[in-house]
């Protein structure tokens, strides 16, 4: 038996190879303690299925999304242009990422700065793997028969109209998918987008993630599925705020698939 | 026969047209206080968007009750205005029911249909008034709706009701006169809805009926001309501007933030990347981001003048829902108010934009724009494709790049990104550490 592999673009290039797809990990995927598990789960799936992939590893840097949305266009473009030079240097064609913010920025904002790639979100990638029969789900295991609700990320849903892929992925598990009152085009933000993740919220009656968690809990679901590192943090904090962390779990789609595959 | 009524009509009509022309000029100039921007690509998609969203009311139908009521008022408005054409011609020519002899049965059917619409409009307006003032639908009672905006909303409904009552009164008295065989009046063989109120007027003499009929006619036509002028001072400008506004919609993915090419040039120079035209001197940049209305694009200002103040954006805004001061509707109202203020001052030979005030600061606070999660809920919700987010983000650019006035936590995020290429303060060398654990595990 061999170990899981995480090839970097540099290693591959040294061997004169190039992978089919670049896995863009993102800052949260690289540094956030909780979210690193998602990155690891996704890498395991890629290994298991035999997808030819690589990561940038130490060469990756922030896409610049939070800087741009907080108004610092200079910083954003410095980051973006540097990243595009690296990506173009490796002649990258296809990018997959688990972060809707990275997804949106690389897909929609890099082209104008000279970076043109086919960019897909890991929910779309997982859906493809499932449809092609490459991911064989056992339909049993931890999630069997569970009530699950999916929290739409603004940058995946409204910003890019990806509503169905994550739902298809969830439905492929043997579970009951329940929708929140505000979902899809009317979904409610977790509160972290637009660089809000990096500062305290303005004064108000309530924090946005608490409002959203209340809505998720109202469905009676015992699992909240997300497809975004910020949503994962915000919803987990919301569940803690409501003292429900023993009954209600927050998972990323990749983690759920990996668990079901028994890896 | 005296030509006096025709002369009076022409004077009133001409006056209304003159005032309207002046208003249109004023509004057009105000909209073009905004910077130039081109949105003339993809004309097919633009026509389609306009037909679906403005003409077809597509986005209204996310909320079914107001959608149906609004549809009545909208269809009523368009179709009853066909009748106004006859009104105007009658007024100029001194005729009465000019089209009736030509159209015969079709005319009667049309009149009955107009009356049905008049009733539908009337009832819808009554329900709208109840929703605003008695049920108090929450989105109509937010702080920015105090005073004129709430008055404006009610006034227009009352004007519509009165105008519809005038049509029905006119038709009812007109038909009694026709049945009595009074000269000039044409019997249409009974009108379905005004027929119901005919008994109210049966007791009047011919002369009294003529007075009521003429009064209703004049009231209606003068009312409509007045309404047209009033609309240009009101949020009801949306009945016209919804069309160009949707035509100039943002067709790019909602998540894509507008690029700043002037920044790209400088960044390329700093990174030593050859630019397209290296000999061209860097453009003179007036200001990064938006501080005042003239820093926005004219599409932003057109958006503001197209805003119906319906508050659908605000009622979906996560920041507003959780009690923050941000309300996307207020952002749009502020832009309009500022454009009006500047425009009026310029017309009066005043200081215009140089009055020491600005949109950001005097109208919109940093607290408001900082609270936005850029979630696009407001953009999605707006029935006429207004984009409040674009304005908010341009203001953040001004604060960040011209003032360095972003919240302290954002400034430290900027610093982290500059020094360690991540919004968090982690060493870039640790970026790949997550892989260690996986690499040790065996594939099961
Ligand atoms: S984009 Fe900003 S203003 Fe619009 S709904 Fe979201 S938080 Fe509110
Ligand atoms: S911006 Fe759109 S949704 Fe918001 S109040 Fe104006 S018309 Fe309504």
XYZ file of C-alpha atoms and ligand atoms in Angstrom:
723
model
C 0.000 0.000 0.000
C 1.230 3.485 -0.813
C 0.717 6.744 0.974
C -1.406 9.708 -0.101
C 0.495 12.039 -2.355
C 0.373 15.811 -2.550
C 2.470 16.735 -5.569
C 3.406 20.361 -6.121
C 3.543 22.089 -9.470
C 7.268 22.683 -8.964
C 7.935 18.983 -8.414
C 5.919 18.047 -11.434
C 7.546 20.645 -13.610
C 10.946 19.351 -12.550
C 9.937 15.954 -13.867
C 8.605 17.532 -17.041
C 5.030 16.599 -16.150
C 1.921 18.679 -15.840
C -1.207 17.668 -13.992
C -4.725 17.807 -15.387
C -5.919 20.130 -12.687
C -4.439 22.516 -10.176
C -5.976 22.323 -6.704
C -6.026 25.889 -5.373
C -6.012 25.449 -1.604
C -6.580 29.025 -0.431
C -5.403 30.710 2.777
C -8.105 29.199 4.976
C -7.466 25.781 3.487
C -3.771 26.187 4.289
C -3.843 27.773 7.729
C -7.248 27.427 9.421
C -7.040 24.572 11.915
C -10.554 23.334 11.270
C -10.518 23.873 7.535
C -7.231 22.038 7.006
C -9.302 18.864 7.548
C -11.356 19.791 4.476
C -8.256 20.290 2.373
C -6.948 16.947 3.556
C -10.253 15.209 2.855
C -10.379 16.617 -0.658
C -6.806 15.582 -1.383
C -7.624 12.071 -0.206
C -10.583 11.896 -2.569
C -8.391 13.061 -5.459
C -5.822 10.403 -4.592
C -8.385 7.671 -4.186
C -10.054 8.427 -7.485
C -6.766 8.806 -9.275
C -7.219 12.365 -10.501
C -4.032 13.883 -11.869
C -3.607 16.972 -9.729
C -1.033 19.203 -8.081
C -0.957 22.117 -5.656
C 1.196 25.219 -5.647
C 2.233 24.517 -2.072
C 4.594 27.200 -0.755
C 4.208 29.147 -4.004
C 0.531 29.856 -3.425
C -0.521 33.198 -1.947
C -3.830 34.892 -1.182
C -5.920 35.592 -4.296
C -6.458 39.123 -2.980
C -10.233 38.781 -2.636
C -10.575 40.294 0.851
C -8.284 43.196 -0.029
C -10.305 44.041 -3.122
C -13.622 43.906 -1.338
C -12.328 45.989 1.537
C -11.382 48.595 -1.065
C -7.652 48.105 -1.406
C -7.443 47.687 -5.156
C -3.663 48.139 -5.236
C -3.057 45.274 -2.886
C -5.535 43.093 -4.719
C -3.903 43.660 -8.058
C -0.391 43.147 -6.656
C -1.508 39.750 -5.354
C -3.484 38.883 -8.448
C -0.814 39.789 -10.970
C 1.835 37.875 -9.013
C -0.409 34.810 -8.818
C -1.226 34.993 -12.503
C 2.486 35.059 -13.323
C 2.978 31.864 -11.332
C -0.070 30.139 -12.821
C 0.789 31.146 -16.364
C 4.403 30.129 -15.737
C 3.180 26.577 -15.098
C 0.804 26.827 -18.028
C -2.171 25.996 -15.812
C -5.414 25.303 -17.701
C -7.830 24.047 -15.105
C -8.228 25.050 -11.457
C -10.355 23.447 -8.762
C -10.838 25.068 -5.369
C -12.948 24.498 -2.287
C -13.204 28.222 -1.523
C -15.982 30.161 -3.292
C -14.051 33.410 -2.807
C -10.953 32.045 -4.540
C -13.266 30.454 -7.130
C -15.000 33.746 -7.909
C -11.819 35.794 -8.022
C -9.811 33.435 -10.213
C -12.776 32.702 -12.466
C -14.232 36.186 -12.890
C -11.560 38.693 -11.939
C -8.261 37.216 -13.091
C -9.131 37.161 -16.821
C -9.035 40.938 -17.022
C -5.539 40.854 -15.559
C -4.314 38.199 -17.954
C -5.223 34.976 -16.149
C -7.573 32.754 -18.122
C -8.366 29.343 -16.683
C -11.246 26.948 -16.454
C -12.213 27.261 -12.805
C -14.546 24.961 -10.950
C -15.673 24.701 -7.380
C -15.066 21.455 -5.529
C -18.815 20.861 -5.292
C -18.994 20.820 -9.096
C -15.910 18.651 -9.251
C -17.352 16.177 -6.747
C -20.635 16.107 -8.623
C -18.776 15.221 -11.811
C -16.865 12.440 -10.057
C -20.100 11.035 -8.668
C -21.900 11.273 -12.020
C -19.031 9.560 -13.780
C -19.169 6.795 -11.220
C -15.614 7.510 -10.127
C -16.628 8.145 -6.551
C -18.442 5.049 -5.375
C -20.551 6.031 -2.414
C -21.486 3.460 0.120
C -24.608 5.340 1.138
C -24.246 4.086 4.638
C -21.878 5.158 7.299
C -22.067 8.228 9.400
C -24.641 10.187 7.411
C -27.151 7.463 6.627
C -30.672 8.738 7.177
C -29.476 12.029 8.628
C -31.367 15.245 8.149
C -29.042 17.680 6.394
C -29.493 21.282 5.395
C -27.209 23.077 2.955
C -26.146 26.662 3.545
C -25.690 28.490 0.214
C -22.526 30.576 0.031
C -23.128 33.971 -1.573
C -20.026 33.720 -3.746
C -21.007 30.306 -5.053
C -24.756 30.849 -5.338
C -25.838 34.376 -6.115
C -22.460 35.481 -7.423
C -22.003 32.524 -9.788
C -25.312 30.683 -9.940
C -24.021 27.385 -8.556
C -26.999 26.083 -6.627
C -27.522 22.534 -7.811
C -24.071 20.923 -7.671
C -23.769 20.963 -3.866
C -27.318 19.686 -3.513
C -26.653 16.868 -5.956
C -23.599 15.889 -3.951
C -25.618 15.778 -0.736
C -28.434 13.842 -2.345
C -25.952 11.236 -3.545
C -25.429 10.330 0.110
C -28.288 8.406 1.623
C -29.675 11.381 3.528
C -32.672 13.669 3.799
C -31.963 17.163 2.417
C -34.101 19.878 3.997
C -34.091 23.504 2.835
C -33.949 26.562 5.047
C -36.579 29.267 4.706
C -34.052 31.451 2.912
C -32.201 29.365 0.368
C -30.763 29.497 -3.138
C -31.237 32.960 -4.683
C -32.752 34.173 -1.414
C -30.090 32.620 0.777
C -28.775 34.560 3.759
C -25.088 35.373 4.012
C -23.102 33.728 6.838
C -21.753 37.188 7.629
C -18.129 36.672 6.591
C -18.031 37.729 2.936
C -16.827 41.094 1.681
C -13.840 40.907 4.054
C -16.150 40.849 7.094
C -14.263 37.699 8.160
C -11.352 39.921 9.116
C -13.020 42.444 11.371
C -15.640 42.716 14.065
C -19.159 43.329 12.780
C -20.704 46.796 13.062
C -23.129 47.385 15.913
C -26.505 45.769 15.503
C -29.066 43.628 17.246
C -27.431 40.362 16.405
C -24.559 38.806 14.523
C -25.411 37.555 11.063
C -24.062 34.051 11.677
C -26.342 33.673 14.705
C -29.380 34.669 12.637
C -28.367 32.194 9.940
C -27.671 29.391 12.429
C -31.081 29.887 14.005
C -32.587 29.420 10.589
C -30.566 26.276 9.979
C -31.549 24.853 13.367
C -35.211 25.616 12.682
C -35.189 22.999 9.916
C -34.560 20.308 12.506
C -31.428 19.210 10.647
C -28.645 17.726 12.718
C -26.002 18.380 10.076
C -25.294 21.679 8.382
C -23.453 21.207 5.113
C -21.320 24.024 3.710
C -19.057 24.538 0.730
C -16.931 27.449 1.926
C -14.271 27.931 4.601
C -15.839 31.143 5.904
C -19.283 29.596 6.096
C -17.783 26.649 7.985
C -16.306 28.968 10.608
C -19.371 31.178 10.887
C -21.866 28.342 11.126
C -19.714 26.422 13.599
C -19.462 29.532 15.773
C -23.217 30.001 15.471
C -23.878 26.442 16.605
C -21.550 26.996 19.579
C -23.330 30.242 20.366
C -26.562 28.254 20.598
C -24.873 25.533 22.709
C -25.814 22.879 20.188
C -22.390 21.599 19.266
C -23.027 18.142 20.715
C -26.155 17.557 18.608
C -25.498 19.545 15.448
C -22.432 19.161 13.260
C -21.141 21.432 10.541
C -19.322 19.740 7.666
C -17.907 20.666 4.328
C -19.145 18.653 1.337
C -15.695 17.137 0.762
C -15.556 15.861 4.315
C -18.940 14.217 3.953
C -17.950 12.460 0.745
C -14.603 11.357 2.182
C -16.297 10.001 5.302
C -18.797 8.114 3.207
C -15.984 6.634 1.161
C -14.422 5.508 4.419
C -11.232 7.504 3.918
C -69.594 77.083 -30.813
C -66.944 78.629 -28.654
C -63.314 77.747 -29.091
C -62.551 78.781 -25.548
C -62.241 75.216 -24.137
C -59.876 74.257 -26.949
C -57.688 77.291 -26.318
C -57.636 76.633 -22.582
C -56.763 73.006 -23.254
C -53.932 73.908 -25.596
C -52.496 76.350 -23.079
C -52.600 73.784 -20.281
C -51.184 71.093 -22.529
C -48.394 73.316 -23.807
C -47.516 74.447 -20.308
C -47.335 70.858 -19.090
C -45.142 69.882 -22.034
C -42.811 72.824 -21.338
C -42.457 71.970 -17.656
C -41.874 68.318 -18.512
C -39.186 69.161 -21.044
C -37.389 71.265 -18.421
C -37.624 68.482 -15.884
C -36.276 65.922 -18.334
C -33.311 68.194 -19.050
C -32.672 68.644 -15.341
C -32.812 64.920 -14.650
C -30.648 64.034 -17.609
C -27.994 66.507 -16.501
C -28.111 65.141 -12.936
C -27.696 61.572 -14.120
C -24.707 62.688 -16.135
C -23.061 64.192 -13.092
C -21.818 60.595 -12.957
C -18.699 59.570 -14.841
C -18.840 58.097 -18.298
C -19.048 54.359 -18.671
C -19.971 52.228 -21.627
C -22.640 49.625 -21.418
C -23.550 49.108 -25.029
C -22.235 45.595 -25.572
C -24.407 42.482 -25.958
C -27.398 44.362 -27.250
C -29.452 41.178 -27.668
C -29.020 40.285 -24.022
C -29.839 43.875 -23.049
C -33.096 43.970 -24.980
C -34.007 40.609 -23.546
C -33.291 41.735 -19.989
C -35.351 44.869 -20.486
C -38.288 42.963 -21.952
C -38.258 40.385 -19.175
C -37.472 42.522 -16.164
C -39.071 45.883 -16.957
C -41.779 45.089 -19.460
C -42.448 41.539 -18.251
C -42.132 42.355 -14.502
C -40.173 39.118 -14.078
C -38.550 39.903 -10.749
C -41.729 41.294 -9.206
C -43.116 37.777 -9.136
C -40.818 36.731 -6.339
C -43.518 38.112 -4.075
C -46.836 37.128 -5.468
C -49.380 39.411 -3.764
C -47.713 42.738 -4.512
C -46.811 41.366 -7.944
C -50.423 40.794 -8.944
C -51.614 44.114 -7.530
C -48.726 45.932 -9.174
C -49.466 44.194 -12.466
C -52.997 45.621 -12.422
C -51.729 49.122 -11.800
C -49.025 48.699 -14.452
C -51.269 47.267 -17.180
C -53.970 49.767 -16.226
C -51.499 52.593 -16.523
C -50.305 51.575 -19.976
C -53.706 50.763 -21.432
C -55.709 53.571 -19.915
C -53.111 55.865 -21.413
C -54.349 54.791 -24.845
C -57.578 56.478 -23.868
C -55.653 59.574 -22.961
C -54.697 59.852 -26.611
C -58.372 60.257 -27.435
C -58.686 62.762 -24.587
C -55.904 64.881 -25.963
C -57.252 64.817 -29.506
C -60.762 65.617 -28.280
C -59.304 68.468 -26.280
C -57.472 69.926 -29.238
C -60.171 69.366 -31.829
C -63.136 70.148 -29.619
C -64.657 66.774 -30.473
C -66.185 64.205 -28.144
C -65.293 60.515 -28.249
C -63.493 60.996 -31.520
C -62.711 57.313 -32.046
C -66.176 55.917 -31.277
C -67.713 56.248 -34.750
C -64.689 54.659 -36.398
C -64.332 51.723 -34.062
C -67.987 50.875 -33.376
C -68.315 47.679 -31.344
C -64.587 47.520 -30.726
C -64.805 50.922 -29.063
C -67.510 49.730 -26.677
C -65.549 46.586 -25.846
C -62.431 48.687 -25.274
C -64.329 51.091 -23.010
C -65.642 48.188 -20.955
C -62.124 46.781 -20.673
C -60.768 50.192 -19.619
C -63.429 50.393 -16.972
C -62.516 46.955 -15.713
C -58.901 48.082 -15.479
C -59.933 51.282 -13.749
C -61.684 49.218 -11.088
C -58.673 46.860 -10.788
C -56.306 49.816 -10.410
C -58.584 51.419 -7.861
C -58.862 48.302 -5.724
C -55.139 47.584 -5.973
C -54.336 51.116 -4.829
C -56.707 50.781 -1.896
C -54.990 47.532 -0.864
C -51.577 49.150 -1.288
C -52.669 52.017 0.972
C -53.821 49.514 3.580
C -50.523 47.608 3.373
C -48.558 50.801 3.855
C -50.593 52.490 6.540
C -52.642 49.933 8.421
C -50.874 46.572 8.073
C -47.550 48.476 8.072
C -45.510 46.019 6.002
C -42.103 46.294 7.744
C -40.100 47.353 4.687
C -42.208 50.526 4.403
C -41.550 51.637 7.955
C -37.734 51.743 8.037
C -36.058 54.965 9.218
C -35.270 56.212 5.690
C -38.978 56.106 4.875
C -39.948 58.900 7.276
C -41.364 62.135 5.903
C -41.461 62.795 2.168
C -40.750 59.225 0.989
C -43.728 57.848 2.866
C -45.888 60.814 1.839
C -44.815 60.333 -1.778
C -45.840 56.687 -1.634
C -49.284 57.521 -0.293
C -49.881 60.563 -2.497
C -49.449 58.658 -5.699
C -51.894 55.988 -4.605
C -54.476 58.598 -3.713
C -53.952 60.412 -7.016
C -54.476 57.161 -8.904
C -57.664 56.423 -6.999
C -59.057 59.893 -7.664
C -58.162 59.703 -11.355
C -59.910 56.350 -11.694
C -62.991 57.713 -9.921
C -62.981 60.593 -12.395
C -62.998 58.196 -15.365
C -65.919 56.252 -13.943
C -67.896 59.411 -13.087
C -67.277 60.800 -16.535
C -68.464 57.652 -18.280
C -71.528 57.329 -16.051
C -72.766 60.893 -16.625
C -71.795 60.791 -20.294
C -73.975 57.733 -20.829
C -77.000 59.171 -18.992
C -76.759 62.226 -21.246
C -76.496 60.013 -24.309
C -79.518 57.961 -23.262
C -81.476 61.185 -22.800
C -80.549 62.047 -26.365
C -78.615 65.190 -25.485
C -76.741 66.445 -28.516
C -73.002 65.654 -28.739
C -73.209 62.530 -26.564
C -72.981 59.032 -28.018
C -74.827 56.058 -26.538
C -72.447 53.136 -26.201
C -75.120 50.656 -25.226
C -74.352 50.508 -21.536
C -70.946 50.350 -19.871
C -70.488 47.545 -17.380
C -68.813 49.281 -14.459
C -69.768 52.944 -14.692
C -73.308 51.667 -15.311
C -73.304 50.583 -11.684
C -72.855 54.158 -10.446
C -75.259 55.727 -12.945
C -78.158 55.689 -10.409
C -76.140 58.163 -8.317
C -76.529 60.772 -11.052
C -79.989 59.948 -12.467
C -81.647 62.718 -10.416
C -79.587 65.508 -11.989
C -80.838 67.790 -14.742
C -79.198 67.701 -18.172
C -77.301 70.875 -17.407
C -76.019 69.549 -14.086
C -74.952 66.327 -15.765
C -73.041 68.181 -18.441
C -71.241 70.149 -15.742
C -70.309 66.978 -13.841
C -69.250 65.223 -17.032
C -67.103 68.133 -18.214
C -65.635 68.618 -14.762
C -64.664 64.955 -14.605
C -63.163 65.166 -18.095
C -61.092 68.224 -17.272
C -60.118 66.843 -13.900
C -58.940 63.633 -15.484
C -56.888 65.137 -18.264
C -55.395 67.921 -16.179
C -54.824 65.343 -13.468
C -52.904 63.145 -15.850
C -50.737 66.018 -17.042
C -50.114 67.006 -13.433
C -49.324 63.413 -12.609
C -46.760 63.280 -15.405
C -44.990 66.292 -13.914
C -45.306 65.020 -10.362
C -43.725 61.728 -11.382
C -40.483 63.506 -12.257
C -40.176 64.680 -8.658
C -41.041 61.303 -7.216
C -39.885 57.740 -6.835
C -42.508 57.023 -9.482
C -39.980 58.010 -12.085
C -39.425 54.270 -12.167
C -42.397 53.889 -14.485
C -40.212 55.405 -17.213
C -36.671 54.795 -16.016
C -37.158 51.102 -15.295
C -36.774 50.585 -19.032
C -33.385 52.208 -19.659
C -32.280 51.081 -16.215
C -32.774 47.414 -16.995
C -31.307 47.867 -20.460
C -28.090 49.105 -18.849
C -28.053 46.231 -16.320
C -24.765 44.729 -15.235
C -24.541 41.556 -17.315
C -21.335 40.281 -15.741
C -21.334 37.653 -12.988
C -22.533 39.295 -9.795
C -19.381 38.368 -7.922
C -17.096 40.171 -10.335
C -15.955 43.492 -8.956
C -15.296 46.165 -11.571
C -11.612 46.317 -12.474
C -9.599 49.534 -12.153
C -7.359 49.677 -15.234
C -5.594 52.781 -13.922
C -4.365 50.674 -11.016
C -3.324 47.831 -13.326
C -0.931 50.149 -15.134
C 0.783 51.169 -11.942
C 0.929 47.621 -10.602
C 2.468 46.399 -13.847
C 5.062 49.151 -13.656
C 5.864 48.315 -10.042
C 6.244 44.624 -10.852
C 8.257 45.434 -13.950
C 5.742 43.873 -16.305
C 5.645 45.432 -19.772
C 2.334 47.205 -20.370
C 0.463 47.401 -23.641
C 1.626 50.889 -24.488
C 4.734 51.656 -22.453
C 5.218 55.087 -23.978
C 1.909 56.397 -22.803
C 2.305 58.468 -19.652
C 0.243 57.201 -16.719
C -3.261 58.662 -16.892
C -4.049 61.535 -14.583
C -6.248 59.919 -11.965
C -8.686 62.324 -10.376
C -9.639 60.154 -7.466
C -9.586 56.485 -6.541
C -13.028 55.205 -5.677
C -16.050 57.346 -4.973
C -16.495 60.135 -2.465
C -19.232 62.107 -4.165
C -21.876 61.622 -6.800
C -19.584 62.689 -9.658
C -17.150 59.892 -8.800
C -19.840 57.305 -9.439
C -20.793 56.268 -12.958
C -23.889 57.677 -14.628
C -25.370 54.171 -14.498
C -25.098 54.346 -10.690
C -26.988 57.653 -10.710
C -29.539 56.327 -13.212
C -30.026 53.445 -10.767
C -30.745 55.947 -8.013
C -33.354 57.771 -10.081
C -34.969 54.439 -10.985
C -35.321 53.319 -7.378
C -38.912 52.704 -6.324
C -38.068 52.732 -2.634
C -39.831 49.391 -2.377
C -37.268 48.179 0.155
C -37.000 44.654 -1.202
C -33.222 45.076 -1.172
C -33.203 46.208 2.437
C -35.492 43.439 3.614
C -33.048 40.853 2.188
C -29.862 42.571 3.378
C -28.210 40.466 6.108
C -26.683 43.555 7.679
C -30.048 45.304 7.862
C -31.862 42.167 9.045
C -29.494 41.959 12.000
C -29.913 45.605 12.952
C -26.915 47.330 11.367
C -27.388 50.848 10.003
C -26.774 49.737 6.411
C -29.845 49.810 4.187
C -29.223 49.427 0.452
C -32.420 51.356 -0.267
C -31.102 54.272 1.758
C -27.860 54.173 -0.243
C -29.892 54.618 -3.433
C -32.051 57.373 -1.927
C -28.938 59.184 -0.706
C -27.367 59.134 -4.159
C -30.544 60.579 -5.641
C -30.873 63.218 -2.942
C -27.277 64.285 -3.414
C -27.645 64.443 -7.205
C -30.772 66.592 -6.743
C -29.002 68.879 -4.301
C -26.032 69.394 -6.588
C -28.254 69.832 -9.652
C -30.453 72.444 -7.991
C -27.473 74.339 -6.698
C -25.912 74.390 -10.172
C -29.143 75.686 -11.704
C -29.309 78.437 -9.116
C -25.728 79.417 -9.966
C -24.586 78.017 -6.647
C -21.524 76.019 -5.734
C -22.755 72.693 -7.090
C -20.298 69.974 -6.207
C -18.047 72.479 -4.432
C -20.508 73.110 -1.616
C -18.245 71.505 0.955
C -20.487 68.514 1.241
C -20.118 65.048 -0.195
C -22.125 61.885 -0.589
C -19.783 59.969 1.684
C -19.788 61.683 5.021
C -22.802 63.962 4.714
C -25.237 61.364 3.427
C -23.673 57.943 3.803
C -21.504 57.010 6.767
C -18.515 54.709 6.875
C -20.351 52.596 9.383
C -22.955 51.837 6.742
C -20.573 50.878 3.968
C -18.301 48.895 6.279
C -21.174 46.633 7.282
C -21.744 45.258 3.774
C -20.882 41.594 3.241
C -20.990 42.055 -0.549
C -23.465 39.191 -0.623
C -25.471 40.534 -3.581
C -28.807 39.869 -1.880
C -29.860 43.451 -2.605
C -28.893 43.155 -6.259
C -30.800 39.898 -6.592
C -33.865 41.316 -4.854
C -34.261 44.529 -6.811
C -37.159 44.310 -9.261
C -35.513 46.808 -11.614
C -31.929 45.481 -11.488
C -30.439 48.232 -9.360
C -26.949 47.556 -8.002
C -26.442 49.210 -4.589
C -23.363 47.058 -3.992
C -21.443 48.749 -6.802
C -21.782 52.098 -5.023
C -20.821 50.685 -1.635
C -17.681 49.060 -3.016
C -16.600 52.212 -4.847
C -16.885 54.119 -1.578
C -14.804 51.526 0.223
C -12.155 52.086 -2.416
C -12.120 55.775 -1.688
C -11.808 55.176 2.043
C -9.058 52.583 1.647
C -6.972 54.214 -1.059
C -7.493 57.953 -0.637
C -7.987 58.214 3.102
C -6.361 55.058 4.464
C -9.403 55.208 6.665
C -10.447 51.561 6.678
C -11.275 49.916 10.014
C -8.097 49.101 11.962
C -8.622 45.382 11.621
C -8.765 45.726 7.867
C -5.592 47.731 7.876
C -3.827 44.961 9.738
C -5.265 42.470 7.273
C -3.764 44.563 4.465
C -0.451 44.495 6.281
C -0.539 40.727 6.738
C -1.238 40.316 3.093
C 1.652 42.547 2.122
C 4.133 40.855 4.397
C 2.995 37.235 4.530
C 0.666 36.999 1.528
C -2.249 35.831 3.610
C -4.915 37.855 5.407
C -3.833 36.137 8.598
C -0.497 36.587 10.242
C 1.045 33.221 9.448
C 4.484 32.590 8.100
C 4.364 31.879 4.374
C 6.800 29.051 5.040
C 4.073 27.213 6.948
C 1.582 27.350 4.113
C 2.159 23.797 3.000
C 2.284 22.220 6.455
C -1.230 20.819 6.109
C 0.084 18.208 3.677
C 2.462 16.588 6.186
C -0.226 14.583 7.905
C -1.843 13.315 4.694
C 1.440 12.265 3.226
C 2.053 10.000 6.219
C -1.305 8.245 5.911
C -1.715 5.092 3.885
C -4.370 4.944 1.201
C -7.068 2.650 2.455
S -24.555 43.249 -0.775
Fe -24.270 44.536 1.021
S -25.918 46.003 0.923
Fe -26.444 44.363 -0.491
S -27.696 42.984 0.717
Fe -25.609 42.239 0.892
S -24.818 43.214 2.741
Fe -26.656 44.325 2.165
S -32.921 49.505 -4.952
Fe -34.438 48.221 -5.963
S -35.140 46.847 -4.329
Fe -34.116 48.545 -3.337
S -35.723 49.989 -2.858
Fe -34.859 50.609 -4.823
S -36.165 49.600 -6.328
Fe -36.550 48.576 -4.371
